[in-house]
Amino acid sequence: MIVLVTGATSGIGKATAEAFAKLKYSLIITGRRNDRLLRLKDMLESKYDIDVMALCFDVRNKDEVEAALGSLDSKWQEIDILINNAGLAVGKEPLQEGSFDDWERMIDTNIKGLLYVTRNVLPLMCKRKRGHIVNICSIAGKEVYAGGGVYCASKSAVNALSQSIRIDAVPFGIKVTNICPGAVETEFSIVRFKGDEDKAASTYKGFEPLTAEDVASTIVYCTTLPPNVNINDLVLMPTAQATATIFHKE
Ligand code: NDP
Ligand code: 8X3
């Protein structure tokens, strides 16, 4: 089995890569930070005795995505599972104060990046009449909240794309799963608050958030079900989180 995980240099993507490594799957790991990618490749290969291909590219750059995925030889083209995980939120201002640059980073990464990667991988799955695409959406794709406008819109788009890819791919026996986590403590909030670690840490104060490993084990669950079973859509939350905005904090 071959799994491609985008955004494997941190958080959910990294934990997911390791969860599949434990199952002895071969891995294609991607991200922009090549030093982290190469360290992860070395660790996974030596600890789990598996094959790992590291591809360094920016999912926002269509040419880079095509060049990286087009460089795969026939063995590595046999991707069984694609985890579209690379993504981010930037800023949390009300829309009237929002930054065009932040908006473009979110739209280009979360929507267009997911599309560029999927456009390169899905034809390979269609040809083999097998495959599973897991899109990491968010509770932000199901609900909106103050200051979340463009991030929530980008994740609503992921929600819609999961449904439409499922329709287009169903004649080829391909599964599509949309995974919507609530609060997961990763580098997500550090990125959202542009390096302000105190503000990022305050997001997770007073309750126990999900861990990246919690999401990874859910992804493994969804992708190891029998061939006739697919989880279309899955929302997982910390027990202390009821909706996108209602938390029980001590
Ligand atoms: P992290 O910031 O820890 O990880 C994000 C990953 O995405 C990194 O590996 C980063 O790699 C990669 N990435 C970001 N931009 C690009 C890009 N332009 N090209 C390639 N890779 C990129 O956050 P999470 O693990 O939390 O986030 C993973 C996914 O989960 C995201 O889609 C996020 O929206 C979603 N999510 C997160 C939740 C949370 O509370 N944390 C909840 C719900 C969903 P690099 O910087 O090396 O390129
Ligand atoms: C990340 C979770 O609630 O910050 O997608 O949007 S949230």
Coordinates of C-alpha atoms and ligand atoms in Angstrom, one line a residue:
M1 CA 0.0 0.0 0.0
I2 CA 1.2 3.5 -0.9
V3 CA -0.1 6.6 1.0
L4 CA 0.6 10.2 0.0
V5 CA 0.3 12.7 2.8
T6 CA 0.5 16.4 2.0
G7 CA 1.7 18.7 4.8
A8 CA 3.6 16.0 6.6
T9 CA 6.2 18.3 8.1
S10 CA 4.0 19.0 11.2
G11 CA 0.9 18.3 13.1
I12 CA -1.8 16.1 11.7
G13 CA 0.1 15.2 8.5
K14 CA 3.2 14.2 10.4
A15 CA 1.2 12.0 12.9
T16 CA -0.7 10.5 10.0
A17 CA 2.5 9.6 8.2
E18 CA 3.8 7.8 11.3
A19 CA 0.5 6.0 11.9
F20 CA 0.6 4.5 8.4
A21 CA 4.3 3.7 8.9
K22 CA 3.3 1.6 11.9
L23 CA 1.1 -0.4 9.5
K24 CA 4.2 -0.8 7.2
Y25 CA 2.6 1.2 4.3
S26 CA 5.0 2.9 1.9
L27 CA 4.8 6.7 2.2
I28 CA 5.1 9.8 0.0
I29 CA 5.5 12.7 2.3
T30 CA 5.3 16.3 1.1
G31 CA 5.7 19.9 2.4
R32 CA 7.7 23.0 1.8
R33 CA 10.2 22.6 4.7
N34 CA 12.7 20.2 3.1
D35 CA 14.9 19.8 6.3
R36 CA 11.9 18.6 8.2
L37 CA 10.8 16.3 5.4
L38 CA 14.2 14.7 5.1
R39 CA 14.4 14.2 8.9
L40 CA 11.0 12.6 8.9
K41 CA 11.9 10.3 6.0
D42 CA 15.1 9.1 7.8
M43 CA 13.2 8.5 11.1
L44 CA 10.3 6.6 9.4
E45 CA 12.7 4.5 7.3
S46 CA 14.9 3.5 10.1
K47 CA 12.3 3.1 12.8
Y48 CA 9.7 1.2 10.7
D49 CA 11.8 -0.3 7.9
I50 CA 9.6 1.1 5.1
D51 CA 10.1 3.0 1.8
V52 CA 9.6 6.7 2.1
M53 CA 9.7 9.2 -0.8
A54 CA 10.0 12.9 0.2
L55 CA 8.7 15.5 -2.2
C56 CA 9.3 19.2 -1.4
F57 CA 6.8 21.5 -3.1
D58 CA 4.3 24.3 -2.4
V59 CA 0.8 23.0 -3.1
R60 CA -0.1 26.6 -4.3
N61 CA 2.3 26.3 -7.2
K62 CA 0.6 24.3 -10.0
D63 CA 3.9 23.8 -11.9
E64 CA 5.7 22.6 -8.8
V65 CA 2.9 20.2 -8.0
E66 CA 2.9 18.8 -11.5
A67 CA 6.7 18.5 -11.7
A68 CA 6.9 16.7 -8.3
L69 CA 4.0 14.3 -8.8
G70 CA 4.9 13.8 -12.5
S71 CA 8.4 12.7 -11.5
L72 CA 7.1 9.6 -9.7
D73 CA 8.1 6.3 -11.4
S74 CA 5.5 3.6 -12.2
K75 CA 5.9 1.9 -8.7
W76 CA 5.3 5.1 -6.8
Q77 CA 2.4 6.1 -9.1
E78 CA 0.3 3.3 -7.5
I79 CA -1.0 5.6 -4.8
D80 CA -3.7 3.8 -2.8
I81 CA -4.5 6.6 -0.4
L82 CA -4.2 10.4 -0.8
I83 CA -4.5 12.5 2.4
N84 CA -5.1 16.1 1.3
N85 CA -4.0 17.6 4.6
A86 CA -1.8 20.6 3.8
G87 CA -3.7 23.7 4.9
L88 CA -3.8 26.7 7.1
A89 CA -5.7 29.6 8.6
V90 CA -4.0 33.0 8.6
G91 CA -5.5 35.8 10.7
K92 CA -8.7 36.1 12.6
E93 CA -9.8 39.7 12.0
P94 CA -13.3 40.7 11.1
L95 CA -13.7 40.7 7.3
Q96 CA -13.8 44.5 7.1
E97 CA -10.2 44.5 8.6
G98 CA -8.9 41.4 6.7
S99 CA -5.7 41.2 4.7
F100 CA -5.8 40.3 1.0
D101 CA -2.5 38.5 1.4
D102 CA -3.9 36.3 4.3
W103 CA -7.1 35.6 2.2
E104 CA -5.0 34.6 -0.8
R105 CA -2.8 32.3 1.2
M106 CA -5.8 30.4 2.6
I107 CA -7.7 30.2 -0.7
D108 CA -4.6 29.2 -2.7
T109 CA -3.5 26.5 -0.2
N110 CA -6.8 25.1 1.1
I111 CA -8.8 25.1 -2.1
K112 CA -6.5 25.4 -5.1
G113 CA -3.6 23.4 -3.6
L114 CA -6.0 20.5 -2.8
L115 CA -7.3 20.7 -6.4
Y116 CA -3.8 20.7 -8.0
V117 CA -2.7 17.7 -6.0
T118 CA -6.0 15.8 -6.6
R119 CA -5.9 16.6 -10.3
N120 CA -2.5 14.9 -10.5
V121 CA -3.3 11.8 -8.4
L122 CA -7.0 11.0 -9.1
P123 CA -6.3 10.0 -12.8
L124 CA -3.8 7.4 -11.5
M125 CA -6.4 6.0 -9.2
C126 CA -9.1 6.0 -11.9
K127 CA -6.7 4.1 -14.2
R128 CA -6.3 1.4 -11.5
K129 CA -9.9 1.5 -10.5
R130 CA -8.9 1.8 -6.8
G131 CA -8.1 4.5 -4.4
H132 CA -9.2 6.5 -1.3
I133 CA -9.0 10.3 -1.0
V134 CA -9.2 11.7 2.5
N135 CA -9.7 15.5 2.6
I136 CA -8.9 17.2 5.9
C137 CA -11.7 19.7 6.2
S138 CA -12.6 21.2 9.6
I139 CA -15.5 22.0 11.8
A140 CA -14.9 25.4 10.1
G141 CA -16.3 23.7 6.9
K142 CA -19.6 23.0 8.7
E143 CA -20.0 26.2 10.8
V144 CA -18.8 29.8 10.6
Y145 CA -17.5 31.9 13.4
A146 CA -16.4 35.5 14.1
G147 CA -13.2 36.3 12.3
G148 CA -13.2 33.0 10.5
G149 CA -14.8 34.2 7.3
V150 CA -12.3 33.2 4.6
Y151 CA -10.9 30.2 6.4
C152 CA -14.5 28.9 7.0
A153 CA -15.3 29.6 3.3
S154 CA -12.2 27.7 2.2
K155 CA -13.1 24.7 4.3
S156 CA -16.8 24.9 3.1
A157 CA -15.2 24.6 -0.4
V158 CA -13.3 21.5 0.8
N159 CA -16.6 20.1 2.1
A160 CA -18.2 20.6 -1.3
L161 CA -15.2 19.2 -3.2
S162 CA -15.3 16.0 -1.1
Q163 CA -18.9 15.5 -2.2
S164 CA -18.3 16.3 -5.9
I165 CA -15.1 14.3 -6.2
R166 CA -17.1 11.4 -4.6
I167 CA -19.7 11.7 -7.4
D168 CA -17.1 12.0 -10.2
A169 CA -15.0 9.1 -8.9
V170 CA -17.8 6.6 -7.9
P171 CA -17.8 4.8 -11.3
F172 CA -14.1 3.9 -10.6
G173 CA -14.7 2.4 -7.1
I174 CA -12.8 5.3 -5.4
K175 CA -13.7 6.3 -1.9
V176 CA -13.7 9.9 -0.7
T177 CA -13.8 10.7 3.0
N178 CA -14.2 14.2 4.4
I179 CA -12.7 14.6 7.9
C180 CA -13.7 17.6 10.1
P181 CA -11.8 18.0 13.3
G182 CA -12.5 20.6 16.0
A183 CA -9.6 22.0 18.0
V184 CA -6.4 20.1 17.5
E185 CA -3.2 21.4 19.2
T186 CA -0.6 21.6 16.4
E187 CA 1.3 24.5 14.8
F188 CA -2.1 25.6 13.3
S189 CA -2.7 28.4 15.8
I190 CA 1.0 29.6 15.7
V191 CA 0.6 30.0 11.9
R192 CA -2.9 31.6 12.3
F193 CA -1.5 34.2 14.8
K194 CA 1.7 34.7 12.7
G195 CA 4.1 33.4 15.3
D196 CA 2.5 34.8 18.4
E197 CA 3.0 31.7 20.6
D198 CA 1.2 33.1 23.7
K199 CA -1.9 33.8 21.7
A200 CA -1.7 30.4 20.0
A201 CA -1.4 28.6 23.4
S202 CA -4.4 30.5 24.8
T203 CA -6.6 28.8 22.2
Y204 CA -6.1 25.5 23.9
K205 CA -6.2 26.7 27.6
G206 CA -8.7 25.3 30.0
F207 CA -9.7 22.2 28.1
E208 CA -8.1 19.1 26.6
P209 CA -7.9 19.6 22.8
L210 CA -7.6 16.8 20.3
T211 CA -4.0 15.7 19.5
A212 CA -2.7 15.2 16.0
E213 CA -2.5 11.4 16.9
D214 CA -6.2 11.4 17.7
V215 CA -6.9 12.6 14.1
A216 CA -4.3 10.3 12.6
S217 CA -5.9 7.2 14.2
T218 CA -9.3 8.3 12.9
I219 CA -7.9 8.6 9.4
V220 CA -6.4 5.1 9.8
Y221 CA -9.8 3.8 10.9
C222 CA -11.5 5.3 7.9
T223 CA -8.9 3.9 5.4
T224 CA -8.8 0.4 6.8
L225 CA -12.5 -0.5 6.6
P226 CA -13.6 -3.3 4.2
P227 CA -13.8 -2.4 0.5
N228 CA -17.6 -2.1 0.5
V229 CA -17.7 0.4 3.4
N230 CA -16.9 4.1 3.2
I231 CA -17.2 6.9 5.8
N232 CA -18.3 9.9 3.7
D233 CA -18.1 12.5 6.4
L234 CA -16.8 12.5 9.9
V235 CA -16.7 15.2 12.5
L236 CA -14.5 14.6 15.5
M237 CA -14.3 17.1 18.4
P238 CA -12.6 17.3 21.8
T239 CA -15.1 16.2 24.4
A240 CA -15.1 19.7 25.9
Q241 CA -16.1 21.3 22.5
A242 CA -19.7 21.2 21.5
T243 CA -19.7 23.5 18.4
A244 CA -17.1 25.6 16.6
T245 CA -17.4 28.2 19.3
I246 CA -18.9 26.5 22.4
F247 CA -16.3 25.0 24.8
H248 CA -16.5 23.9 28.4
K249 CA -13.3 25.5 29.8
E250 CA -12.2 25.0 33.5
Ligands
NDP1 P1 0.2 22.5 11.1 O1 0.5 23.9 10.9 O2 0.8 21.8 12.2 O3 0.5 21.7 9.7 C1 0.2 22.2 8.5 C2 0.9 21.4 7.4 O4 0.5 22.0 6.1 C3 2.4 21.6 7.5 O5 3.0 20.4 7.3 C4 2.8 22.6 6.3 O6 4.0 22.2 5.8 C5 1.7 22.2 5.3 N1 1.4 23.3 4.4 C6 0.9 24.5 4.7 N2 0.9 25.3 3.6 C7 1.5 24.6 2.6 C8 1.8 24.8 1.2 N3 1.5 26.0 0.7 N4 2.4 23.8 0.5 C9 2.6 22.6 1.1 N5 2.4 22.3 2.4 C10 1.8 23.3 3.1 O7 -1.4 22.4 11.2 P2 -2.4 21.1 11.3 O8 -1.7 19.9 11.3 O9 -3.3 21.4 12.4 O10 -3.2 21.3 9.9 C11 -3.4 20.3 9.0 C12 -4.8 20.4 8.4 O11 -5.8 20.2 9.4 C13 -5.0 21.8 7.7 O12 -5.7 21.6 6.5 C14 -6.0 22.4 8.8 O13 -6.8 23.4 8.1 C15 -6.7 21.2 9.3 N6 -7.4 21.4 10.5 C16 -6.7 21.7 11.7 C17 -7.3 21.8 12.9 C18 -6.6 22.3 14.1 O14 -7.3 22.7 15.1 N7 -5.3 22.2 14.2 C19 -8.8 21.5 13.0 C20 -9.4 21.2 11.8 C21 -8.7 21.1 10.6 P3 5.2 23.3 5.3 O15 5.0 24.5 6.2 O16 6.4 22.6 5.5 O17 4.9 23.5 3.9
8X3_2 C1 -9.4 24.5 12.7 C2 -10.4 24.5 13.8 O1 -12.2 25.9 14.9 O2 -10.0 26.9 14.6 O3 -9.9 24.1 11.5 O4 -11.5 26.7 12.7 S1 -11.0 26.1 14.0

